[in-house]
XYZ file of C-alpha atoms in Angstrom:
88
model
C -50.975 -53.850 14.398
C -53.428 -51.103 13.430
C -51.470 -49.745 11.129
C -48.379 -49.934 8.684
C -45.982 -46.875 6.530
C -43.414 -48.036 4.748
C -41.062 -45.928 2.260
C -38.787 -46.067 -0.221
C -36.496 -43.311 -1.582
C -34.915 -39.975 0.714
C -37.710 -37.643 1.263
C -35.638 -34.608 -0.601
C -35.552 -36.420 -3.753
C -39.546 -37.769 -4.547
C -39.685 -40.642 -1.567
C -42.847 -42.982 -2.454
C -44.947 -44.677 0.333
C -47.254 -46.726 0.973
C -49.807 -46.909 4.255
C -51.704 -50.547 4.794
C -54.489 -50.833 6.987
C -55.397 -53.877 9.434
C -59.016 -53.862 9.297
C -59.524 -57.311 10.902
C -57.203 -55.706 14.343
C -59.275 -52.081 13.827
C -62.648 -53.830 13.843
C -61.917 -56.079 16.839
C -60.755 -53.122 19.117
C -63.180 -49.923 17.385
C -66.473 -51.679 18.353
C -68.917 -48.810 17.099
C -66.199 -46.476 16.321
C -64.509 -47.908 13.256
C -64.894 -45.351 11.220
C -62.953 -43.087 13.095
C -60.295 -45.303 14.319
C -59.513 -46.097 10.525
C -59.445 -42.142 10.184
C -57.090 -41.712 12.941
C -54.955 -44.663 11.818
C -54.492 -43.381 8.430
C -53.770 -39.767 9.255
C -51.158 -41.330 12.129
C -49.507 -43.212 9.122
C -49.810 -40.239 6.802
C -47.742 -38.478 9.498
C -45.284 -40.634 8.892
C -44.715 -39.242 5.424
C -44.910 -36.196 6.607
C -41.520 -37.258 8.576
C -43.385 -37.299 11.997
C -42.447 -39.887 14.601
C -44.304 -42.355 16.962
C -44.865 -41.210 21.158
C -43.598 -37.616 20.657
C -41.943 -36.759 23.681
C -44.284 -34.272 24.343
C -47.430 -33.814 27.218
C -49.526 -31.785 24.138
C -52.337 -33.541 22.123
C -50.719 -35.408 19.244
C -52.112 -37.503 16.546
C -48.783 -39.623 16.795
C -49.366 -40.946 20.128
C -50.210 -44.077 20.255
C -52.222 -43.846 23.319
C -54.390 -41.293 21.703
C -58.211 -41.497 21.856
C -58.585 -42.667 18.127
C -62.459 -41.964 18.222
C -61.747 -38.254 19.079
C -57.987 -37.617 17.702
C -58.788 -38.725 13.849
C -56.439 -35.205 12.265
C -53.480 -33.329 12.992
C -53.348 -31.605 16.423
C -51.786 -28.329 16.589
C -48.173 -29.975 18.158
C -48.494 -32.895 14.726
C -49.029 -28.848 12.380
C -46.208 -27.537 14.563
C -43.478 -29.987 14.093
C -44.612 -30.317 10.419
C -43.599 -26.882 10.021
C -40.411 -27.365 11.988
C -39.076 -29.599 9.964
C -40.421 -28.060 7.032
């Protein structure tokens, strides 16, 4: 795993979260890129608080995809700032 959100509470009423980060996995698969690919795995897990789900069902450029390029997708792409306002 690259990557880990995990909540407590209803969003409505003050939900707390916390996001974990598996350097050793990141390191092993980012080669050069690290930097980036912990960027795009902790703004994919900050989605999450955001209420956004894993594999949209959508052909657009998402951050929650998880067969995103994480060395080029590392913030919100305009479906993610879309659906955020959706729900919101």
């Amino acid at each position: 795993w690259y990557g880990l959100y995990t909540y407590s509470g209803l969003r409505s009423l003050g939900r707390s979260f916390t996001i974990k980060v598996n350097a050793r996995s990141l390191s092993e698969a980012a080669g050069s890129n690290l930097s980036k690919w912990i960027a795009s795995t902790s703004t994919h897990e900050l989605g999450h608080a955001l209420s956004l789900k894993d594999n949209p069902d959508t052909t657009k450029a998402s951050l929650m995809k998880h067969s995103r390029n994480r060395t080029t997708v590392i913030k919100p792409q305009s479906y993610d700032i879309s659906e955020v306002k959706r729900i919101y």
